[in-house]
Short mmCIF file of C-alpha atoms and ligand atoms in Angstrom, two decimals:
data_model
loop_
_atom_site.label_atom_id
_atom_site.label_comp_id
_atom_site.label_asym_id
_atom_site.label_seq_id
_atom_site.Cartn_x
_atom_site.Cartn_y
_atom_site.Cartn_z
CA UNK J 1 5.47 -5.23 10.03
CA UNK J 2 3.46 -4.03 7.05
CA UNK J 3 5.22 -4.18 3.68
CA UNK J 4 4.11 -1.75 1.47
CA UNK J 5 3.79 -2.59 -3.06
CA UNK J 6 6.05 0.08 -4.29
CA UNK J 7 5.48 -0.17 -7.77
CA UNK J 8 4.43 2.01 -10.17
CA UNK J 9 2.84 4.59 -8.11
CA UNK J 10 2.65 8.35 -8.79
CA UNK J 11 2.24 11.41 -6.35
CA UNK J 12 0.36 9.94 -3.14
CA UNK J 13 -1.29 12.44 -0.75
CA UNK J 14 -2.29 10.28 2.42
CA UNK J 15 -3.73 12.42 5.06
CA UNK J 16 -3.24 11.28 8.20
CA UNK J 17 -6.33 10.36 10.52
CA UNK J 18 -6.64 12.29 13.06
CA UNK J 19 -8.37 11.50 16.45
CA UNK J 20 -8.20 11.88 20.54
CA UNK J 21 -6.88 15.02 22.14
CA UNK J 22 -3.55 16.57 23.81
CA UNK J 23 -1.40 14.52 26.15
CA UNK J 24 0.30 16.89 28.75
CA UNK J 25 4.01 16.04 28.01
CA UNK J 26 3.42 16.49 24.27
CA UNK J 27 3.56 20.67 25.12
CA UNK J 28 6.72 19.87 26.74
CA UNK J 29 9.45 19.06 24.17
CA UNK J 30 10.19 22.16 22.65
CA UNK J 31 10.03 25.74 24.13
CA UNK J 32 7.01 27.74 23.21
CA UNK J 33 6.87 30.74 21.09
CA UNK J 34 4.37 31.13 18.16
CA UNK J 35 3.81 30.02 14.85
CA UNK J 36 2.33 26.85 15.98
CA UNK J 37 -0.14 25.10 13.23
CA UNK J 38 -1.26 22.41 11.47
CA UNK J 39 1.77 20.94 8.87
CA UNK J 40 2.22 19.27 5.48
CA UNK J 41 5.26 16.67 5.90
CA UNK J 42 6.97 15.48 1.93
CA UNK J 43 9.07 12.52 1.86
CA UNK J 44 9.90 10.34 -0.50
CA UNK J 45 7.94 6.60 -1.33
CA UNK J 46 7.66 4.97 2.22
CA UNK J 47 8.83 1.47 1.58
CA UNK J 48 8.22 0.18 4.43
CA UNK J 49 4.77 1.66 5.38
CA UNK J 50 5.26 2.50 8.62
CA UNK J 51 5.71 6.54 9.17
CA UNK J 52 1.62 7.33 8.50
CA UNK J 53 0.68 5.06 11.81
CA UNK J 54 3.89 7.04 13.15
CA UNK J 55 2.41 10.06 12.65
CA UNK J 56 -0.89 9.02 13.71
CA UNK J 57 0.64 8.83 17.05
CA UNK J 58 1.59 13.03 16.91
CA UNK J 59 -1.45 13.54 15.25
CA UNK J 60 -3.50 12.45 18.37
CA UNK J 61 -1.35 14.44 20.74
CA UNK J 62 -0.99 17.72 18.89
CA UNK J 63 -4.72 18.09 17.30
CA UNK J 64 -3.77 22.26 16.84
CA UNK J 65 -0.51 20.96 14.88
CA UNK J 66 -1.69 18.30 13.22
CA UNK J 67 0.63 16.89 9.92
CA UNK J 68 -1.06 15.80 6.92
CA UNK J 69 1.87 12.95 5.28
CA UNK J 70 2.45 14.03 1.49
CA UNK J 71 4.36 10.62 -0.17
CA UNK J 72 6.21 11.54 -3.43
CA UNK J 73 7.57 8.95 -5.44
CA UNK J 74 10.15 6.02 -4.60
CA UNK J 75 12.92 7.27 -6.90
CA UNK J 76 15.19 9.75 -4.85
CA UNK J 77 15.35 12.27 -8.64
CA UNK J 78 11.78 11.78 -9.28
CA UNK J 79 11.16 13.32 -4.72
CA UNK J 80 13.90 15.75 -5.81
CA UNK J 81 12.01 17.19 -9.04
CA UNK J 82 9.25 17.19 -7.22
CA UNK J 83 10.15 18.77 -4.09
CA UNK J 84 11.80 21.66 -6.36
CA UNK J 85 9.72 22.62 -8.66
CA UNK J 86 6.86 23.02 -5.25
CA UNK J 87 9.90 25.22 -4.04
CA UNK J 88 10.62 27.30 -6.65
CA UNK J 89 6.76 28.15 -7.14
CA UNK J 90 6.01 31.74 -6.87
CA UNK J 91 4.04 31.15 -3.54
CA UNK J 92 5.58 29.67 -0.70
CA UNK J 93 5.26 25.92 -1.68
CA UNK J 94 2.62 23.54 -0.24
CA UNK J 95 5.47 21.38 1.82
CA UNK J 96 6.32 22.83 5.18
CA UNK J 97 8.34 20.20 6.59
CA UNK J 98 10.64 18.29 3.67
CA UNK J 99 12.10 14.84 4.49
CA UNK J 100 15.51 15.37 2.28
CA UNK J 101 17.71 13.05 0.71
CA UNK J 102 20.99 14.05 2.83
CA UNK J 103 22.93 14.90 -0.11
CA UNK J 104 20.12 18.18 -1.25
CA UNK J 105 21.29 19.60 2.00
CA UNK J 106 23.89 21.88 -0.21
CA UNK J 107 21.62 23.03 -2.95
CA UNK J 108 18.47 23.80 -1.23
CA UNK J 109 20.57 25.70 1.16
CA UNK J 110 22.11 27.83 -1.37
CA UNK J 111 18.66 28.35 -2.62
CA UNK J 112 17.43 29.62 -0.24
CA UNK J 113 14.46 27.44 0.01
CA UNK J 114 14.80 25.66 3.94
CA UNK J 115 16.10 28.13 6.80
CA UNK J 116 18.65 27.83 8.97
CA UNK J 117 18.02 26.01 12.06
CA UNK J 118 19.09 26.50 15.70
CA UNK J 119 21.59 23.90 17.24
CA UNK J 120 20.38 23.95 20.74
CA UNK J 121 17.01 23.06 20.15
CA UNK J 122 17.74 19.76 18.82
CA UNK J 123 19.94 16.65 20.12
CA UNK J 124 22.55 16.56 17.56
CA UNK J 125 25.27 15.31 20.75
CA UNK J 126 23.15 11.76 20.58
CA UNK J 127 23.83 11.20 16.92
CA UNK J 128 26.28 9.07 15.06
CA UNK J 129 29.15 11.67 14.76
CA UNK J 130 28.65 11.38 10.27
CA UNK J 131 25.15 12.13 9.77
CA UNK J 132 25.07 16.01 11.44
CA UNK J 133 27.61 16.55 8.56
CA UNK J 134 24.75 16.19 5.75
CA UNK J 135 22.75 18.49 7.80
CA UNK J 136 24.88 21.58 7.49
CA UNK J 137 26.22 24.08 4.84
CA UNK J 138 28.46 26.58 5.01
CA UNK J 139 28.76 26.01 8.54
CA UNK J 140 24.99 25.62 9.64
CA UNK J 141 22.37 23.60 10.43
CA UNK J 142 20.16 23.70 7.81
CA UNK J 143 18.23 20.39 8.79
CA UNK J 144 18.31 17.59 10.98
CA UNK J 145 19.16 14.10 10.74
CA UNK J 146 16.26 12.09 10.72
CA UNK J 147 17.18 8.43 8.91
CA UNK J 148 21.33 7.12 8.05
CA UNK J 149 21.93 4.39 5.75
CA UNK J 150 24.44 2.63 4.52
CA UNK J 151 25.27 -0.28 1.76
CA UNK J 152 25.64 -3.77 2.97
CA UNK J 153 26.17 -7.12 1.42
CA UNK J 154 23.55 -9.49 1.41
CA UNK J 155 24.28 -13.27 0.61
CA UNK J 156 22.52 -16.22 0.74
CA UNK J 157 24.56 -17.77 3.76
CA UNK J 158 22.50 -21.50 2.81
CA UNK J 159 24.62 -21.95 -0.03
CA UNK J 160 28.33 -20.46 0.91
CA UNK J 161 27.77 -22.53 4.20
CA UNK J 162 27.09 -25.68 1.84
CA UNK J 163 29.98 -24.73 -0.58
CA UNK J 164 32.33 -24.18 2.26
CA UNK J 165 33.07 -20.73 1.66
CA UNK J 166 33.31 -17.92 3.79
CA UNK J 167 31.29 -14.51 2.92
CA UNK J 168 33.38 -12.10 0.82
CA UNK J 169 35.77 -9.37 1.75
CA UNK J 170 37.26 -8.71 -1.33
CA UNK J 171 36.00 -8.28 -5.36
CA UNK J 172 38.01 -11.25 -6.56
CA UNK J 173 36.15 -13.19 -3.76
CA UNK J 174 32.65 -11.81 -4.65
CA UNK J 175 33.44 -12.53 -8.14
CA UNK J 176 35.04 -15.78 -8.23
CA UNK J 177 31.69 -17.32 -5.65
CA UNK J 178 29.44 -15.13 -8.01
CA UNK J 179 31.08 -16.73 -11.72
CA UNK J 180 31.35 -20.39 -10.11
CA UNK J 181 28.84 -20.89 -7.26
CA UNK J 182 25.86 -18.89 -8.11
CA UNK J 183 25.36 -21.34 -11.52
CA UNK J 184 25.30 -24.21 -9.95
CA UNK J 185 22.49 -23.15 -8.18
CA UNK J 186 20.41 -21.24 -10.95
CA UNK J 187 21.06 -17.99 -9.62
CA UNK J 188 22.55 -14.87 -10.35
CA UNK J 189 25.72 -13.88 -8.84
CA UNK J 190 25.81 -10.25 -8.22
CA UNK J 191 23.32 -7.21 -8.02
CA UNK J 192 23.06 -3.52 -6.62
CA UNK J 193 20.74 -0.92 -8.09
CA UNK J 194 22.14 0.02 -11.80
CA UNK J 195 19.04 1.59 -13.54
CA UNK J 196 19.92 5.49 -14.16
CA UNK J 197 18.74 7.55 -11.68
CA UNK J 198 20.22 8.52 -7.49
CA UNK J 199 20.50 4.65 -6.77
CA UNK J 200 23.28 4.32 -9.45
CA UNK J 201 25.15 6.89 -8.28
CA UNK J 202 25.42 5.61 -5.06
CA UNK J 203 26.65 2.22 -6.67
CA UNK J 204 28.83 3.77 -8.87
CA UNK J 205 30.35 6.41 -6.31
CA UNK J 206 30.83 3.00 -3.64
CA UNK J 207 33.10 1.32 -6.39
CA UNK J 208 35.03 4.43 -6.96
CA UNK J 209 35.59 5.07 -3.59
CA UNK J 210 36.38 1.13 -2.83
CA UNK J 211 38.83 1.32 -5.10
CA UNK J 212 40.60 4.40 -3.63
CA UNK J 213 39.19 6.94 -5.68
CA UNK J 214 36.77 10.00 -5.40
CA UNK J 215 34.88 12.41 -7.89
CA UNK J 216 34.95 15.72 -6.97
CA UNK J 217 37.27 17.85 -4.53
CA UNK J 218 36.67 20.70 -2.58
CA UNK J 219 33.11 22.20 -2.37
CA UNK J 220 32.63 20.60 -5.56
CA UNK J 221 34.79 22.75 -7.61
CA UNK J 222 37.50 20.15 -8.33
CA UNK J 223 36.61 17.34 -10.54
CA UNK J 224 39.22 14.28 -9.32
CA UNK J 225 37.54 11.54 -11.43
CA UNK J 226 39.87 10.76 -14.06
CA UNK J 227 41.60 8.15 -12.04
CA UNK J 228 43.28 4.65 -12.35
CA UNK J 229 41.20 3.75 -9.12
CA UNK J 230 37.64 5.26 -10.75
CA UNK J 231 38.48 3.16 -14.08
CA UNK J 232 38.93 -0.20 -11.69
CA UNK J 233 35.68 0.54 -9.88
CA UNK J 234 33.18 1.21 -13.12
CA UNK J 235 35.65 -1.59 -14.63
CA UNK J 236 34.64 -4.26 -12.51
CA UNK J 237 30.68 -3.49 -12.28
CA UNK J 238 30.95 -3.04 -16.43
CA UNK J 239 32.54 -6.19 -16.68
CA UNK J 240 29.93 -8.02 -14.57
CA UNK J 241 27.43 -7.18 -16.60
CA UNK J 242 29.64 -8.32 -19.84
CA UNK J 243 30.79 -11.38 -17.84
CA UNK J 244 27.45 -12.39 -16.89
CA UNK J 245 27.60 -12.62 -13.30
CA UNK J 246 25.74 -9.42 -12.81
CA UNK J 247 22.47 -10.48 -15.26
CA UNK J 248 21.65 -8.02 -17.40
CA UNK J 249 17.99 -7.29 -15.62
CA UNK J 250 20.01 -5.32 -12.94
CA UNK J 251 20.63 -2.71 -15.12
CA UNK J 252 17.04 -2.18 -14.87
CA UNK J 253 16.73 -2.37 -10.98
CA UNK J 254 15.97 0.62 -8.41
CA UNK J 255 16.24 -0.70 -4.39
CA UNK J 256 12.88 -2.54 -4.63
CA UNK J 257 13.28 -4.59 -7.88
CA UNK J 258 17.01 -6.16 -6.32
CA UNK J 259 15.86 -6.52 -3.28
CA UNK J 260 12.67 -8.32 -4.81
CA UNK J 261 14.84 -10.93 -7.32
CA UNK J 262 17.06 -11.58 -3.87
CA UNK J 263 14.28 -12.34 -1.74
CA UNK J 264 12.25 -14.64 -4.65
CA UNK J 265 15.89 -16.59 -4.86
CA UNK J 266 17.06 -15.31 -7.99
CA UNK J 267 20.87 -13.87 -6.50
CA UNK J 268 23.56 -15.06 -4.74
CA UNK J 269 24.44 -11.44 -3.48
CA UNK J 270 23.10 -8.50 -3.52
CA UNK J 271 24.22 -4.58 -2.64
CA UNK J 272 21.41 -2.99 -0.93
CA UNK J 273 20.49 -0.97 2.63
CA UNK J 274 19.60 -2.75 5.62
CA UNK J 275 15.79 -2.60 4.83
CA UNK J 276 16.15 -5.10 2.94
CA UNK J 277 17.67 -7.66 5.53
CA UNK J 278 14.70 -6.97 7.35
CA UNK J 279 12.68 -7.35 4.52
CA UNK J 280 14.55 -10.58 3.32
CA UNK J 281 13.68 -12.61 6.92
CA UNK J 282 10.12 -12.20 5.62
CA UNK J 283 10.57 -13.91 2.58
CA UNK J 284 11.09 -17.49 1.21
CA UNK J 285 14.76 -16.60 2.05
CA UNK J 286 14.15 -15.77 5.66
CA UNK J 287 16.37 -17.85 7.74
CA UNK J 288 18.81 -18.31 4.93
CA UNK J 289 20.93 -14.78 4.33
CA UNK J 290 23.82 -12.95 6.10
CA UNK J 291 25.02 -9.35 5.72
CA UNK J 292 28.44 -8.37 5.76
CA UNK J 293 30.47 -4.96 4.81
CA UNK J 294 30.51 -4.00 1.27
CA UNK J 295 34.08 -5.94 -0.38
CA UNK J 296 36.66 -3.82 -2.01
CA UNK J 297 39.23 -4.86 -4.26
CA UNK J 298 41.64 -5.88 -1.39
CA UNK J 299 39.59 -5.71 1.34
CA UNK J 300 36.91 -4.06 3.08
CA UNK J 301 35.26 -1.42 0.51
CA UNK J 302 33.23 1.45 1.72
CA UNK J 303 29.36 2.66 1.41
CA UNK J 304 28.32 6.17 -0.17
CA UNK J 305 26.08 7.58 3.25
CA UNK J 306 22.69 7.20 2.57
CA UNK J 307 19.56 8.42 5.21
CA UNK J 308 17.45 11.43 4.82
CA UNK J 309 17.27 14.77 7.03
CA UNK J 310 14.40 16.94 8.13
CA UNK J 311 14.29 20.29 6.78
CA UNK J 312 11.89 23.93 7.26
CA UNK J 313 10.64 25.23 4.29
CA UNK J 314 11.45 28.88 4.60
CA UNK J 315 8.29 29.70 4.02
CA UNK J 316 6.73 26.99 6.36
CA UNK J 317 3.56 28.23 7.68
CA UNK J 318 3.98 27.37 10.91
CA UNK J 319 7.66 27.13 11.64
CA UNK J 320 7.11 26.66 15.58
CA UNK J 321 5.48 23.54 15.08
CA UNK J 322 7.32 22.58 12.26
CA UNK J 323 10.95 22.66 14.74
CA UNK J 324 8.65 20.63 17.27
CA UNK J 325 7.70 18.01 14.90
CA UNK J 326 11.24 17.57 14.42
CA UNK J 327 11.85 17.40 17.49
CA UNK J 328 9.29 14.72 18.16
CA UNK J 329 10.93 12.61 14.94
CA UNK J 330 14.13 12.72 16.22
CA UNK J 331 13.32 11.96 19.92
CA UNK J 332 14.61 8.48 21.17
CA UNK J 333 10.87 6.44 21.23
CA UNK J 334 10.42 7.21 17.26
CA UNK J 335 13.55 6.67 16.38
CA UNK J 336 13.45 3.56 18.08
CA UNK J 337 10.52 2.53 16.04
CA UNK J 338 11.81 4.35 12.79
CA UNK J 339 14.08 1.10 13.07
CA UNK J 340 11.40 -1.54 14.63
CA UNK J 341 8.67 -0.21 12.50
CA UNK J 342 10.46 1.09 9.76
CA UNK J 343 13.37 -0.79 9.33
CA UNK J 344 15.77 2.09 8.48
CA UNK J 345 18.90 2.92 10.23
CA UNK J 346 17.92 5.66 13.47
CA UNK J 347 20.35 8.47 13.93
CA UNK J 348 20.78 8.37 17.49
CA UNK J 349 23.91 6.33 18.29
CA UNK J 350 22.94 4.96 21.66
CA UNK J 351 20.15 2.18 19.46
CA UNK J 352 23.06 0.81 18.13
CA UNK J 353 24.52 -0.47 21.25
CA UNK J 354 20.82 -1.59 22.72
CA UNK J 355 21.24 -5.33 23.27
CA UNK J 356 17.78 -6.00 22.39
CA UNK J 357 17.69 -4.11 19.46
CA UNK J 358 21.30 -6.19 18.24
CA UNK J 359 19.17 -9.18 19.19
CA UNK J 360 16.24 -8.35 16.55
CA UNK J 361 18.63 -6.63 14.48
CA UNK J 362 22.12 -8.75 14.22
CA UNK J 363 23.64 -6.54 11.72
CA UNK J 364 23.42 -3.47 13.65
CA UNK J 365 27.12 -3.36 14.66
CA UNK J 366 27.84 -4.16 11.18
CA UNK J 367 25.89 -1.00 10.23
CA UNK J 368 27.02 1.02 12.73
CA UNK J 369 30.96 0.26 11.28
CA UNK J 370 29.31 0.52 7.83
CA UNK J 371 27.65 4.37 8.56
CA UNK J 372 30.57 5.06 10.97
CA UNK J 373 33.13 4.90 7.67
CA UNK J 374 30.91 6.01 5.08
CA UNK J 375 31.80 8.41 2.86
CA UNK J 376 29.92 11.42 1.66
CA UNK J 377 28.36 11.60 -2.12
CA UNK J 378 30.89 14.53 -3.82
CA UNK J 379 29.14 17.73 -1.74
CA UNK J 380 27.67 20.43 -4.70
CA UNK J 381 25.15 22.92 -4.68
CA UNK J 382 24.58 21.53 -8.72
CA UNK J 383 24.61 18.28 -7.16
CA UNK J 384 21.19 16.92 -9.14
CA UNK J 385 23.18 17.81 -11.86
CA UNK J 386 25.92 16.03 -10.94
CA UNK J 387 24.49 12.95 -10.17
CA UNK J 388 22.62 13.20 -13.64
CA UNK J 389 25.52 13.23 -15.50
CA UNK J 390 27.16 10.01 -13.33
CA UNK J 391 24.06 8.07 -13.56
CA UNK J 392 24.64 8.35 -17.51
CA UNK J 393 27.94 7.71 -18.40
CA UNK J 394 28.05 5.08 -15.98
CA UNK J 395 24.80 2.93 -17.66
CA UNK J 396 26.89 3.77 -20.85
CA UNK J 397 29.88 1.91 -19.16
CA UNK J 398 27.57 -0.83 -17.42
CA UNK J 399 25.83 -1.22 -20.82
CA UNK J 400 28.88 -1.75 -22.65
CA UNK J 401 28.65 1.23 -25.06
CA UNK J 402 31.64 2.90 -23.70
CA UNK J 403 35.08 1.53 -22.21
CA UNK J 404 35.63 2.04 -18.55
CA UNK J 405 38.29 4.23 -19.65
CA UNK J 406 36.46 6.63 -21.76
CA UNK J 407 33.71 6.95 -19.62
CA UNK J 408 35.50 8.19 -17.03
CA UNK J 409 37.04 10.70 -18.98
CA UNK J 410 34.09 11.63 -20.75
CA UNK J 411 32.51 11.95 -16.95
CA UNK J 412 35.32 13.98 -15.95
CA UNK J 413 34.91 16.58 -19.17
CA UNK J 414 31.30 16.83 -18.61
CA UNK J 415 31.66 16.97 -13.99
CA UNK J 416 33.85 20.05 -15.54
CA UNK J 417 31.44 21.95 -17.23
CA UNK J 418 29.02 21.62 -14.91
CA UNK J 419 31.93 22.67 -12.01
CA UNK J 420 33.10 25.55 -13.09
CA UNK J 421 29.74 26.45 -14.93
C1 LIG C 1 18.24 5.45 -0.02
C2 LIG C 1 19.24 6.33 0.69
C3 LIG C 1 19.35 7.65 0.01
C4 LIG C 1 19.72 7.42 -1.44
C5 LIG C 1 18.71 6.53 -2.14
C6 LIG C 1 19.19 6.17 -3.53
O1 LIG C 1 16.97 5.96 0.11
O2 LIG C 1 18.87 6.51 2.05
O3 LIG C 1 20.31 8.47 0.62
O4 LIG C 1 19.84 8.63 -2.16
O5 LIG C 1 18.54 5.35 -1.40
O6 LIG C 1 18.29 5.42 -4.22
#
């Protein structure tokens, strides 16, 4: 598997080789019709490297509809800004096909800037039941589910196996292994991804809802916030960090940097998505980790959903080939190797059960549970707004400028103005 450097790059344009000519079933996956033309395809950073050879393989096949990859940054806000200010450009945007975060769904619906897809042309029946959810707005398919996700708990299973101790279910668990054991062997106890930007929402959101909580209600007109449950969740990542078990250098850490400092045997435990299991049996850790559900603070906790959908630009200039290309992405053999070359988690539900797939993979039943019981990030068509404003009052809390308590009311005053705007 090629691993790709992540850091530090800017706007990418890779365009995609293209060779050989038409293969006869290639016609055959979508019906006809027109508007059938070579495609630009944004997504965010590829961390894993693997979707250019992917497309290579359309590329050869559909020489008339050829994609050309555009790779935007590896920070979900830094794709999003991107991605919208190309949208809200007088002309019609130079992205035709846009590989969304699945929480955009909302807001670049009600902007009018992807179109509304029809059901029957693609195999939503063969997904996990969750992801078509992200897809839709207002009651239609607005994109297709291309990638899930979902948070897992990585430990080093050398050193609970030598210690005697199982892998935690709960926070007091995670915390007591992460204040006593990780020491003793030079490391630090706990990460997850607590710089401010998407990735800290997602931490902060899977602590709130762990701890029975939620942040908005409704369509995301209702802020619900201001909780007893919200101010245990922030509570116990804040005190981490003032504890000392979560080092301070996570507050600086986006998905590659944790997973990095786990796999160079700096952490006991890290938060992270699957890639970096896969990622981790690479590494001078390989051999030596587990994954398990994210802990709550009595049990089991539960992961924000994660994964990415495929949307249409509506101005897309060829929106034929743009629903076949979909099509294609979301077709059993590439989703197959969106997990074997990609390592991320494939929509279609049937992978999950493949026995050699759970062979290679071992947590994939563990995912499946994991994506299965997910919960949604709060659904708003302001919801880059919203995320803004959690991904800074939370560092505030993590950073010990602000109690817990205040920042969650402070989050709750400012969720409101944005709300009922
Ligand atoms: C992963 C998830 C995505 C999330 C992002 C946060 O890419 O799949 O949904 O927004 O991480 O950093």
């Amino acid at each position: 598997m090629r691993w790709k450097r992540a850091a530090g790059r800017g706007l990418l344009v890779l365009a995609v080789v293209l060779t050989g000519c038409v293969s006869s079933g290639a016609r055959a996956e979508v019906g006809g019709g027109g508007g059938r033309g070579p495609l630009t395809l944004a997504t965010a950073g590829d961390l894993t490297g693997y979707l250019g050879p992917l497309l290579e393989g359309w590329n050869r096949t559909h020489p008339a509809e050829r994609v050309t990859l555009v790779e935007l940054p590896d920070s979900a806000d830094e794709t999003h800004a991107q991605m919208a200010t190309d949208l809200r450009g007088g002309d019609r945007g130079r992205f035709d096909v846009l590989n969304i975060d699945v929480n955009w769904t909302s807001e670049f619906a009600a902007a009018g800037w992807i179109r509304p897809l029809p059901r029957d042309r693609f195999p939503l029946d063969s997904f996990l039941p969750p992801v078509v959810d992200t897809a839709t707005y207002e009651g239609r398919l607005y994109a297709v589910p291309y990638v899930t996700n979902a948070g897992l708990l990585l430990y080093r299973k050398d050193i609970l196996d030598r210690e005697g101790v199982q892998p935690p279910r709960t926070w007091a668990e995670l915390e007591h292994a992460a204040r006593t054991i990780a020491p003793k062997y030079k490391l630090g106890g706990y990460a997850g991804q607590f710089l401010p930007y998407e990735g800290l929402t997602v931490n902060a959101a899977e602590a709130v809802y762990s701890a029975g909580g939620s942040i908005l209600g409704g369509e995301g007109t209702r802020v619900t916030v201001d909780s007893a449950a919200a101010r245990e969740g922030i509570g116990f990542l804040a005190r981490g960090v003032r504890e000392g078990w979560i080092p301070r250098e996570a507050l600086t850490y986006k998905e590659e940097e944790s997973k990095r400092a786990f796999q160079d045997g700096r952490l006991l435990f890290l938060r992270n998505w699957p890639y970096a299991v896969v990622s981790a049996q690479g590494s001078k850790v390989a051999g030596k980790i587990g994954a398990v559900p994210l802990p709550g603070p009595h049990g089991p906790g539960k992961s924000v959903l994660g994964g990415s959908d495929l949307a249409v630009n509506t101005h897309a200039r060829h929106p034929d080939s743009a629903a076949r290309l979909i099509a294609y992405l979301t077709g059993e053999d590439v989703q197959r190797r969106v997990l074997t070359e990609g390592a991320l988690p494939p929509v279609r539900a049937a992978l999950y059960a493949d026995p050699a797939l759970v062979r290679r993979f071992p947590y994939l039943p563990t995912l499946r549970t994991a994506v299965l019981t997910a919960a949604p990030r709060p659904k708003s068509p302001r919801y880059d707004q919203v995320s803004l404003v959690v991904q800074a009052v939370v560092h505030d809390a993590l950073t010990g400028h602000e109690t817990p308590g205040r920042a969650v009311r402070r989050l709750a005053r400012e969720l409101d103005a944005i709300a009922n705007r």
